[in-house]
CSV table of C-alpha atoms in Angstrom, one decimal:
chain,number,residue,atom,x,y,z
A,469,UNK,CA,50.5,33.3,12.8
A,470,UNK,CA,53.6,32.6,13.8
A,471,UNK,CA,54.5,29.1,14.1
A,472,UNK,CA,55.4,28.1,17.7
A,473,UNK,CA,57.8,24.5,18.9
A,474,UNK,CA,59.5,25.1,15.6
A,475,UNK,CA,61.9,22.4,15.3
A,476,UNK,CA,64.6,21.5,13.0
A,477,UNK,CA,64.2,17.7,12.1
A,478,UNK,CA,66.4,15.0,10.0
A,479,UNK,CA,64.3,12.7,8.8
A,480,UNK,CA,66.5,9.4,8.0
A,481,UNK,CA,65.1,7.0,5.7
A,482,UNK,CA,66.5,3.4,3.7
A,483,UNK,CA,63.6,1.1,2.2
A,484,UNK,CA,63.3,-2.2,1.2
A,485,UNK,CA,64.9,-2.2,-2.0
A,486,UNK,CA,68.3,-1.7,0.2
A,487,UNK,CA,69.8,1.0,-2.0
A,488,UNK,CA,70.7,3.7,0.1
A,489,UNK,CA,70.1,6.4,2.5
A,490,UNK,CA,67.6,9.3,2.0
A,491,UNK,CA,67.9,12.5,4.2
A,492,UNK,CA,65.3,15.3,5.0
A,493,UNK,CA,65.7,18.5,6.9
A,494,UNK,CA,62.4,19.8,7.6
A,495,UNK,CA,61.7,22.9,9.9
A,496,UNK,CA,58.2,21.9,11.4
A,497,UNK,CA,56.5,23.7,13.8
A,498,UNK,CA,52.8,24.5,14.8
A,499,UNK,CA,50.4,27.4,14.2
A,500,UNK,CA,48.9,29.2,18.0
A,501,UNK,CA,45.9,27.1,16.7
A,502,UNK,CA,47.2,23.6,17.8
A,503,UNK,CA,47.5,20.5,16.2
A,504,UNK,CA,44.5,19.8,16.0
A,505,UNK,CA,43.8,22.8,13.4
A,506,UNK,CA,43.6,22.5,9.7
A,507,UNK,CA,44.5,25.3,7.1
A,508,UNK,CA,45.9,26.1,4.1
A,509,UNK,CA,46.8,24.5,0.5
A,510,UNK,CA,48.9,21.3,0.9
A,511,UNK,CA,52.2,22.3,0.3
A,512,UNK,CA,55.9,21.4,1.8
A,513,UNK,CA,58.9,24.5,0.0
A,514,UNK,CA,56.6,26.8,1.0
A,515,UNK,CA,56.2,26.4,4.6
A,516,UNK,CA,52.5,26.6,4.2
A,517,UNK,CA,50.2,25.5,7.0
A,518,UNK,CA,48.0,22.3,7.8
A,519,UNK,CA,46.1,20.2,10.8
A,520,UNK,CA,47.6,23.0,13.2
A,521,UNK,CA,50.9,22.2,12.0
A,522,UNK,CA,53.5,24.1,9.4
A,523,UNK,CA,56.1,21.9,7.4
A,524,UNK,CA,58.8,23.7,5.1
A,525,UNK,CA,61.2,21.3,3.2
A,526,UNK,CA,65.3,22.8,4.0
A,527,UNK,CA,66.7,19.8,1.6
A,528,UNK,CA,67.1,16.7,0.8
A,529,UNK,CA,70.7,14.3,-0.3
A,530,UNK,CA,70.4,10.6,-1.2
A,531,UNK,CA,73.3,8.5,0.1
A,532,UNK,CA,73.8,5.6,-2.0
A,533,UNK,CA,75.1,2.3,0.1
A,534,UNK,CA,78.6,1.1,-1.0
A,535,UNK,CA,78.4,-2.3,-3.0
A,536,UNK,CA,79.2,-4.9,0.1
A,537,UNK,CA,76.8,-3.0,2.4
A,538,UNK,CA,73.9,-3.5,0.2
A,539,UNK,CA,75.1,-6.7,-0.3
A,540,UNK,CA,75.2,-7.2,3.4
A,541,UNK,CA,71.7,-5.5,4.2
A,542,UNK,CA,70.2,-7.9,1.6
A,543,UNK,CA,72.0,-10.9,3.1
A,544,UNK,CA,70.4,-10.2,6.1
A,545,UNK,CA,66.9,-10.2,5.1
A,546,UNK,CA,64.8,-12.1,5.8
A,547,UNK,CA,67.7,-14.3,6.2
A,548,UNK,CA,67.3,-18.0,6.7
A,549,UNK,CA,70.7,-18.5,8.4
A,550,UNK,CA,73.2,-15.6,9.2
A,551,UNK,CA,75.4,-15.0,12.5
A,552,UNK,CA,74.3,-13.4,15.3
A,553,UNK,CA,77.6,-11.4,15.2
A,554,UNK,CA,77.2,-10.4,11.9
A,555,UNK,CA,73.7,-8.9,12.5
A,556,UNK,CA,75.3,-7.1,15.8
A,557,UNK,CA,78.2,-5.7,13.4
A,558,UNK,CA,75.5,-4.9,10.4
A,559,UNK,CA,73.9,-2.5,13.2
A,560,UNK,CA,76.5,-0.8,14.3
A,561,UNK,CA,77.8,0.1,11.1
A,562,UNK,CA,74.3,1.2,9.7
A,563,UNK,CA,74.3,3.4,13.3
A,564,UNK,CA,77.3,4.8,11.9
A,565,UNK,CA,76.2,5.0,8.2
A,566,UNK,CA,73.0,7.0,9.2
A,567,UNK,CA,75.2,9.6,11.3
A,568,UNK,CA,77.4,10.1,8.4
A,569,UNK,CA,74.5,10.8,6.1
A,570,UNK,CA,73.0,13.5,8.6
A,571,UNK,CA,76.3,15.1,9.7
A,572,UNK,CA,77.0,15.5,5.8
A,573,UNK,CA,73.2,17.0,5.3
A,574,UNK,CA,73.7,19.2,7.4
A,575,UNK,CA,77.3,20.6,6.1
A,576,UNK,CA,76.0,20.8,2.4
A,577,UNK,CA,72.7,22.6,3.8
A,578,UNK,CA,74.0,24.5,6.2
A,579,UNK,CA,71.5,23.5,9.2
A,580,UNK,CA,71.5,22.4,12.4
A,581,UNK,CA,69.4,19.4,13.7
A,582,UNK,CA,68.0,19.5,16.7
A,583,UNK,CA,65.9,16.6,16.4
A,584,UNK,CA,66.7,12.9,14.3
A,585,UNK,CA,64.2,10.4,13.2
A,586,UNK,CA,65.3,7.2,11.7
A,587,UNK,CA,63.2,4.7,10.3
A,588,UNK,CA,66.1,2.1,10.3
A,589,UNK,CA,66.8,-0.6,7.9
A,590,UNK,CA,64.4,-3.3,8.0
A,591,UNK,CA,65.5,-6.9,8.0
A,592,UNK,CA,62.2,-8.8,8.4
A,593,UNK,CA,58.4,-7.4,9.0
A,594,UNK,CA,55.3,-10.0,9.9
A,595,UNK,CA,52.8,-7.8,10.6
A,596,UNK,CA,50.2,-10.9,11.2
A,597,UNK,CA,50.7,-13.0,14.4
A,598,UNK,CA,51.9,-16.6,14.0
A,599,UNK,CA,52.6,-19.3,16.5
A,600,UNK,CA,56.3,-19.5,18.3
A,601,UNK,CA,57.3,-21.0,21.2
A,602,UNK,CA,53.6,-21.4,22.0
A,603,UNK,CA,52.4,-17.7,21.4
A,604,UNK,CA,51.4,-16.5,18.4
A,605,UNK,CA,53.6,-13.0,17.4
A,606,UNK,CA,53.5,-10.0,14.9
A,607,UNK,CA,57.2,-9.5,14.9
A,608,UNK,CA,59.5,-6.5,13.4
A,609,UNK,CA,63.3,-5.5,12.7
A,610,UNK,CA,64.2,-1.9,11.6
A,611,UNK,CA,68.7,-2.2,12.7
A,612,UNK,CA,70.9,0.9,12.6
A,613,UNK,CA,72.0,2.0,16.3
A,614,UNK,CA,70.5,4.6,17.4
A,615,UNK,CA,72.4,5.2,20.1
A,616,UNK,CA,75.5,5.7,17.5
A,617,UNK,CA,73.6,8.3,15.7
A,618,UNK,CA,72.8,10.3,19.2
A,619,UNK,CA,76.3,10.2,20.1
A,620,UNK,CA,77.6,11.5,16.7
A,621,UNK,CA,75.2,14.3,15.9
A,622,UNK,CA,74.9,15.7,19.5
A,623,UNK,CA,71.0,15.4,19.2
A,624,UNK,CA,68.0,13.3,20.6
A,625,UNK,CA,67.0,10.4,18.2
A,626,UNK,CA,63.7,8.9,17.5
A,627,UNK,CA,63.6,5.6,16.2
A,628,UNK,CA,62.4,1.7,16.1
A,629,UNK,CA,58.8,3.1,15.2
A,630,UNK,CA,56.5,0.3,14.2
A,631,UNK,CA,56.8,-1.6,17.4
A,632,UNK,CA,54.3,0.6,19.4
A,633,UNK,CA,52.0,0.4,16.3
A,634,UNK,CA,52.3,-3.6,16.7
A,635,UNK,CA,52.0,-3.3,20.6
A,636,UNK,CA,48.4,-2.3,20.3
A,637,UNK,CA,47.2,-4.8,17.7
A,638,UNK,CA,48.6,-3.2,14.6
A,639,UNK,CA,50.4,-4.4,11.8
A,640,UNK,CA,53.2,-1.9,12.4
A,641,UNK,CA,53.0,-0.8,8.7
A,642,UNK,CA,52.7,1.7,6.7
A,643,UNK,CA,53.1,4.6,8.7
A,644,UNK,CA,53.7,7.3,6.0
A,645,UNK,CA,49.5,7.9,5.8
A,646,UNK,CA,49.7,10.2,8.7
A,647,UNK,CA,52.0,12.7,6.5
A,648,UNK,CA,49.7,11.9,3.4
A,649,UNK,CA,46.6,13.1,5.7
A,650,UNK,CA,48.3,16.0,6.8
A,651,UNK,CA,49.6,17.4,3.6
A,652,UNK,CA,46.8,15.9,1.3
A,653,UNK,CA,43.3,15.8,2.6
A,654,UNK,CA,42.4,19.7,1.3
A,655,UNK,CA,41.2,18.5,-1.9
A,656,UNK,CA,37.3,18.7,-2.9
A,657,UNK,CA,37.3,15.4,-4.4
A,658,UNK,CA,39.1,11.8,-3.5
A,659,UNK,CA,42.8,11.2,-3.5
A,660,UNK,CA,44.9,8.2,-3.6
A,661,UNK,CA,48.5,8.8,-2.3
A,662,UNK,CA,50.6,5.8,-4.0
A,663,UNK,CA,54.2,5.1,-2.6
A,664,UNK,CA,56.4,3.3,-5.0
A,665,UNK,CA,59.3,2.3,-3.1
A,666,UNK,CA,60.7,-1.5,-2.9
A,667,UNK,CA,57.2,-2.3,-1.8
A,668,UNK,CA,54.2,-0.3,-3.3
A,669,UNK,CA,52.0,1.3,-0.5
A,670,UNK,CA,48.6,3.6,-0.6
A,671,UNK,CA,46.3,6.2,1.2
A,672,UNK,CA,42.9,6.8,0.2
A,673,UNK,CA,41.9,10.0,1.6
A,674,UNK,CA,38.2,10.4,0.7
A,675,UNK,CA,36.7,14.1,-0.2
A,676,UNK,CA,36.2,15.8,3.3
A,677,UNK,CA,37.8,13.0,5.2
A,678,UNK,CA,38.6,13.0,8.9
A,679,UNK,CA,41.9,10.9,10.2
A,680,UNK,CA,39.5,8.0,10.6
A,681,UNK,CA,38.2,7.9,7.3
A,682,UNK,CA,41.4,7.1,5.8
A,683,UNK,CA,42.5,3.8,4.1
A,684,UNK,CA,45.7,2.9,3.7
A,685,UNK,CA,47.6,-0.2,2.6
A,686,UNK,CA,50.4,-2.4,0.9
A,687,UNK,CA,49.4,-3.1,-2.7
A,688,UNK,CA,52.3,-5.4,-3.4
A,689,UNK,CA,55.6,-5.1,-5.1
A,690,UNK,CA,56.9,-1.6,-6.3
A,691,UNK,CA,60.3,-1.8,-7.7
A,692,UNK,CA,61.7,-4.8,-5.3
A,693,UNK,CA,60.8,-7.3,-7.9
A,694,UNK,CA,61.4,-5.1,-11.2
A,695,UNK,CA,65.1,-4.2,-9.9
A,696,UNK,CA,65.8,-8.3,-8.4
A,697,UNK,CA,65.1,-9.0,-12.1
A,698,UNK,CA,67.0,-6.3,-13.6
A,699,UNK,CA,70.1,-7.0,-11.9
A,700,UNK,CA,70.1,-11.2,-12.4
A,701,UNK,CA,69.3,-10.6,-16.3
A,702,UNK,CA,71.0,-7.3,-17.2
A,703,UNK,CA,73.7,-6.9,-14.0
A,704,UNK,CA,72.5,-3.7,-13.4
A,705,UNK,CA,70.7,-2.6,-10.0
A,706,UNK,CA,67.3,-1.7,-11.4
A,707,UNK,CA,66.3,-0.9,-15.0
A,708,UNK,CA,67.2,3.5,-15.1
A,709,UNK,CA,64.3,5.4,-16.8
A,710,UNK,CA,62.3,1.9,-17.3
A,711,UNK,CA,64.0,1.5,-20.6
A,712,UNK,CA,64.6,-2.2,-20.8
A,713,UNK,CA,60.8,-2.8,-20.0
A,714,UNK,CA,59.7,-0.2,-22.9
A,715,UNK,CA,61.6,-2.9,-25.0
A,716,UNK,CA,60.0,-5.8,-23.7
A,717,UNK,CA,56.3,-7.3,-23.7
A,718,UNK,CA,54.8,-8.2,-20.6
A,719,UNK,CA,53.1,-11.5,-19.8
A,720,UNK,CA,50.0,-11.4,-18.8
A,721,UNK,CA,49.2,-14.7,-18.2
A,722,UNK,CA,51.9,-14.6,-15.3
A,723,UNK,CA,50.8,-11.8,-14.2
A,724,UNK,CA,46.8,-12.6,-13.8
A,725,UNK,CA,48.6,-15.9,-12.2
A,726,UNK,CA,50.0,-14.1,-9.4
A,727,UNK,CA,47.5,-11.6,-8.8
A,728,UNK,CA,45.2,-14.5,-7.3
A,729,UNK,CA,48.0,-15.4,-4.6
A,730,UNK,CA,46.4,-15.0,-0.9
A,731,UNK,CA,48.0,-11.6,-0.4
A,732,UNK,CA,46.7,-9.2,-3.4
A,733,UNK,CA,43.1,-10.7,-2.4
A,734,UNK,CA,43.3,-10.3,1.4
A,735,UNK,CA,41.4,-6.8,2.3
A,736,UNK,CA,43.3,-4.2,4.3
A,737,UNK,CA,44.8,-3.3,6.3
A,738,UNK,CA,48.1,-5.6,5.6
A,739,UNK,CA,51.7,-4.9,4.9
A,740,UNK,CA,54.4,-6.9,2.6
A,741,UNK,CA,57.9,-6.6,2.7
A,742,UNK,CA,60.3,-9.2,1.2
A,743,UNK,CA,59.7,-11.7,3.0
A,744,UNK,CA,56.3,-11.9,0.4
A,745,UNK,CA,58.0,-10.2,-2.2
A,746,UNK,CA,61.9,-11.2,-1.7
A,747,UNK,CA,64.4,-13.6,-3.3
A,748,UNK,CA,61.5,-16.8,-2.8
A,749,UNK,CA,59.1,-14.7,-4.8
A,750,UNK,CA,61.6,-13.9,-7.5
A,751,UNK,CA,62.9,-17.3,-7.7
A,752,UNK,CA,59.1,-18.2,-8.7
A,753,UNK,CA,58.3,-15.5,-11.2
A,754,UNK,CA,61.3,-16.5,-13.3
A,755,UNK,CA,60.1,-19.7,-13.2
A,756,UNK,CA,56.7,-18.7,-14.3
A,757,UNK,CA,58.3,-16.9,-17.2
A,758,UNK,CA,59.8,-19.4,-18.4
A,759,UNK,CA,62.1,-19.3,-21.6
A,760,UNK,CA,60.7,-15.4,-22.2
A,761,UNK,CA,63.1,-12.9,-23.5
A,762,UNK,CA,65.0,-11.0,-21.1
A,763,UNK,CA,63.1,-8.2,-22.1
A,764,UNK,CA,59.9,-9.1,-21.8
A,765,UNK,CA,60.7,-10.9,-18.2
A,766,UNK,CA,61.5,-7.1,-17.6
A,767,UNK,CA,58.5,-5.9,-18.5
A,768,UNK,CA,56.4,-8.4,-16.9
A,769,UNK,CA,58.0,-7.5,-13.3
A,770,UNK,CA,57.1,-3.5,-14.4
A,771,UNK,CA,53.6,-4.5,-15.2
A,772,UNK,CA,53.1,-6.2,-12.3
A,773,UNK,CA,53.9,-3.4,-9.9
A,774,UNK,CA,51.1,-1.1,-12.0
A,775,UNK,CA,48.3,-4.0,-12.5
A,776,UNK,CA,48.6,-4.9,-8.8
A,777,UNK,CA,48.3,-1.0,-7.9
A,778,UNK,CA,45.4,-0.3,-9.9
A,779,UNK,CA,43.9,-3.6,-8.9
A,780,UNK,CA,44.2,-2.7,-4.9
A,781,UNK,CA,42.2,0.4,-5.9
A,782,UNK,CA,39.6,-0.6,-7.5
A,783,UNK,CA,38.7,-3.3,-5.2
A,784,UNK,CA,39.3,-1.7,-2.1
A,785,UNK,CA,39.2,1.8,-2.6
A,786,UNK,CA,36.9,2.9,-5.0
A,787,UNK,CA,34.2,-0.1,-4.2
A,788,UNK,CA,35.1,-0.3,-1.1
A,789,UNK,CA,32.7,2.7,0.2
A,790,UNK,CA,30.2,2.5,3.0
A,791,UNK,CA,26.5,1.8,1.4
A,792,UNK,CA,28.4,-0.3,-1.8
A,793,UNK,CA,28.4,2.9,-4.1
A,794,UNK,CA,31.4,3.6,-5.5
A,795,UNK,CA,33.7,6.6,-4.0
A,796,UNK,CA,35.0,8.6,-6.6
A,797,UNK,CA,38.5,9.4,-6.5
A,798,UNK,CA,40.0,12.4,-9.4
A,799,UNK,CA,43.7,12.1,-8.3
A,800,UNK,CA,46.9,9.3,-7.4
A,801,UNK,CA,49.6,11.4,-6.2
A,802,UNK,CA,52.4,9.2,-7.2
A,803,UNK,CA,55.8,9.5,-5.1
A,804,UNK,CA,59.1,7.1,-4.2
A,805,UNK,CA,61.7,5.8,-7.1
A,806,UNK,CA,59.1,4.3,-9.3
A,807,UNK,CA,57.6,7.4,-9.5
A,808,UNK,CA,61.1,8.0,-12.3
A,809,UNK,CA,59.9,5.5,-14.2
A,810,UNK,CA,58.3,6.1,-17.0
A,811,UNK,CA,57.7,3.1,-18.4
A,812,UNK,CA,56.2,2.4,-15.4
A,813,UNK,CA,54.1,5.4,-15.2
A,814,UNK,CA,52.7,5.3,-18.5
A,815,UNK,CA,51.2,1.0,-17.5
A,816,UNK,CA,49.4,2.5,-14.5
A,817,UNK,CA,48.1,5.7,-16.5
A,818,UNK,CA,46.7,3.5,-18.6
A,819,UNK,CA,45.4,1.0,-16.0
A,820,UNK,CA,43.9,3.8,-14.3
A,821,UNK,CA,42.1,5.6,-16.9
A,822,UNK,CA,38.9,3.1,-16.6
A,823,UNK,CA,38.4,4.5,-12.9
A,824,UNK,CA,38.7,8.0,-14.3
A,825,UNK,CA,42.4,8.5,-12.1
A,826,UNK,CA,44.7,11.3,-13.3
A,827,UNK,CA,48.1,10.4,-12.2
A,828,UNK,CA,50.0,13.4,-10.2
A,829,UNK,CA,53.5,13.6,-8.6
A,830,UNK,CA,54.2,15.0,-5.0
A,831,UNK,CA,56.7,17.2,-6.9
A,832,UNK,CA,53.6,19.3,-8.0
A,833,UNK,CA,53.0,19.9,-4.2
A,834,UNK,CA,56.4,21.0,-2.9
A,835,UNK,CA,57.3,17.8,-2.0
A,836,UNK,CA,60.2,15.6,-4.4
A,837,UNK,CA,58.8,12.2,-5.5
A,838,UNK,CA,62.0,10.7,-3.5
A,839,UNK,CA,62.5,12.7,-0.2
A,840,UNK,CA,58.8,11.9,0.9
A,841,UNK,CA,59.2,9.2,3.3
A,842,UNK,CA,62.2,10.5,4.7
A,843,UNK,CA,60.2,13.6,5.7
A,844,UNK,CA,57.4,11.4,7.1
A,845,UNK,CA,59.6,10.0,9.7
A,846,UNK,CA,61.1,13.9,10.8
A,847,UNK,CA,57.3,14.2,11.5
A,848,UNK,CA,56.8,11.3,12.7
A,849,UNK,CA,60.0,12.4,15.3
A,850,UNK,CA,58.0,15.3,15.9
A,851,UNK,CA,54.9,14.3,17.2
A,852,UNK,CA,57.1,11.5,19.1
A,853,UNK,CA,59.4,14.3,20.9
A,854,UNK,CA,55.6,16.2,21.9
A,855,UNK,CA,54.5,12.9,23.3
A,856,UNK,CA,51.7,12.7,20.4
A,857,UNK,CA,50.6,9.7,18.6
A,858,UNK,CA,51.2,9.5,14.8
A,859,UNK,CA,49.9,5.7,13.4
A,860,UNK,CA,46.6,6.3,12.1
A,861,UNK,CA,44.5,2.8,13.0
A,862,UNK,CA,42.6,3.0,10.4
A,863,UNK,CA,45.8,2.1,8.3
A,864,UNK,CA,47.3,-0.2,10.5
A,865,UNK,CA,44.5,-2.1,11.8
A,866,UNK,CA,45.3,-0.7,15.4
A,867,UNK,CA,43.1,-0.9,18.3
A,868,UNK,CA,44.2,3.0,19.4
A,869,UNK,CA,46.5,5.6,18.6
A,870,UNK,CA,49.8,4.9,19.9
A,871,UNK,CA,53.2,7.5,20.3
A,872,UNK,CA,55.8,5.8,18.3
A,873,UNK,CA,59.6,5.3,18.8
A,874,UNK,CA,61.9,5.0,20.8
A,875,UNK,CA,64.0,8.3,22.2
A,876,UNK,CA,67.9,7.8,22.6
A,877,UNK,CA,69.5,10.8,24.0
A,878,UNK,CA,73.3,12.1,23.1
């Protein structure tokens, strides 16, 4: 069939670990079917077909943030004092940073937007409600002007979406399960889609699962921690091809210490971001390390990202299933920057060959390890523009499904 509201979409994407910009052109479009529909083998180059819709990947380009911006972005998180001008300033420019990466997409692919969706840049996340000013609040902050992007690329852009998430009793995060759904629920048997970004983040898409069947959840650190480390030990901004860890010995002891904090015992749904995971966090772990070799204080961060993963799903994924039998689950799709490490990879292999897990990458689907969020939001902008909702509350702890973003028009 030929597909029908075929769209061009930018999807505009910069994570917690504050390292760059990540651009997707996708061509999406639906099948006569509706969106509603579902067909097909999962897959992204190809243009194939799923849930009513069809998603074909047109490229991707990573933008990496000059040295004072990132320094600026991480400033600002989370930030205990900084100037109100200075955040004003840090949005603007971001505005103006995203438009650059899309306008420069586009020239290298040779494609057209006609639709943006930015995640933004997010400064702080509390997905659970705490008292101020005699209300208690979930509260979010994902800066880069919008408005600046609309005016530069000539085209409508969706953005800010967690708030509408966190409107209706959500925690605003993670929003990326309702791509992993789409492009993942074909198989015959259980899959776990892990996101390894700054923060590590999961969907558990059991065999023959509908939308509201799906688990999805923040497992903790991915490579926030590992790269805070790497850069204060080894000046370098994360540790390239998980080399230093290989070198080192990881400490358990710390490790098992940690994984008993409130947070990796808490049952979904729940989001991190750094404001469990940031520079507070880091100042701790090195003092739990103590006098350890650089090395191994290297290793330790890498092995917590894996233990904590593999933890998370086999406490609330794979015994987590209605009646108290265990769900079997045959696959982890892994996907985001820690996805390229190896050193990394190879701990959670081995952490999840008791559950009988084979570890997979998105790149086997169609779909690079590193463009996949960034293409979640350009379909996230796409069921926005067609006044659809896209959080799935069975992730976010939602009461209903809410449209997300906000539309700014050029």
């Amino acid at each position: 069939m030929k597909p029908k509201g075929m769209l061009v979409v930018a999807g505009v994407m910069s994570g917690t670990s504050a390292d760059g910009i990540n651009v997707a052109l996708v061509r999406v479009g639906e099948t006569r079917g509706g969106a509603g529909q579902r067909s097909g083998r999962a897959s992204v180059v190809g243009g194939r077909q799923y849930a009513g819709r069809t998603l074909q990947l047109l490229g991707h380009v990573e933008f990496p943030y000059a040295k004072q911006v990132r320094s600026a972005v991480l400033g600002a998180m989370n930030a205990e004092e900084i100037s109100v001008a200075e955040l004003a300033r840090l949005n603007f420019l971001l505005g103006e940073l995203y438009a650059d990466a899309v306008l420069s997409a586009q020239r290298r692919f040779r494609v057209k937007s006609e639709l943006v969706g930015c995640h933004g840049q997010t400064l702080y996340h509390q997905g659970e409600p705490k008292p101020f000013l005699g209300r208690k609040l979930a509260a979010t902050w994902q800066t880069g002007e919008a408005a600046t992007i609309a005016a530069r690329v000539g085209v409508p852009v969706i953005s800010d979406f967690r708030p509408a998430d966190m409107a209706v009793g959500g925690k605003g995060a993670p929003l990326v399960p309702f791509l992993d759904y789409l492009l993942f629920a074909d198989s015959p048997g259980g899959r776990v889609v892990q996101n390894i970004g700054g923060i590590a983040n999961l969907t558990a898409i059991p065999a023959g699962a509908g939308a509201s069947d799906v688990v999805a959840f923040d497992t903790g650190p991915g490579n926030m921690v590992m790269d805070a480390v790497t850069e204060q030990l080894f000046s370098r901004p994360y540790d390239r091809g998980g080399k230093i860890a290989a070198s080192g010995e990881a400490l358990d002891r710390v490790i098992d210490d940690i994984l008993r904090r409130p947070f990796f015992r808490r049952s979904p749904p729940k989001a991190a971001g750094r404001e469990e995971f940031g520079r507070e966090f880091v100042r701790e772990f090195f003092e739990s390390c103590g006098r350890a070799r650089k090395q191994d204080v290297v290793a330790t961060a890498t092995a917590l990202t894996a233990r904590s993963i593999a933890d998370a799903v086999e406490r609330f994924v794979v015994k987590a299933s209605p009646g108290g039998r265990n769900q079997p689950y045959a696959e982890m799709i892994l996907s985001g920057g820690g996805a390229k490490n190896p050193t990394l990879v190879r701990m959670l292999s081995n952490q999840l060959a008791a559950l009988s897990i084979k570890i997979r990458f998105s790149d086997e689907f169609g779909l690079p390890s590193e463009a996949k969020e960034a293409v979640a939001f350009a379909m996230l902008a796409y069921e926005t523009w067609h006044r659809r909702p896209s959080n799935l509350p069975s992730a976010t702890g939602a009461k209903r499904a809410a449209v997300l973003g906000k539309i700014s028009y050029p």
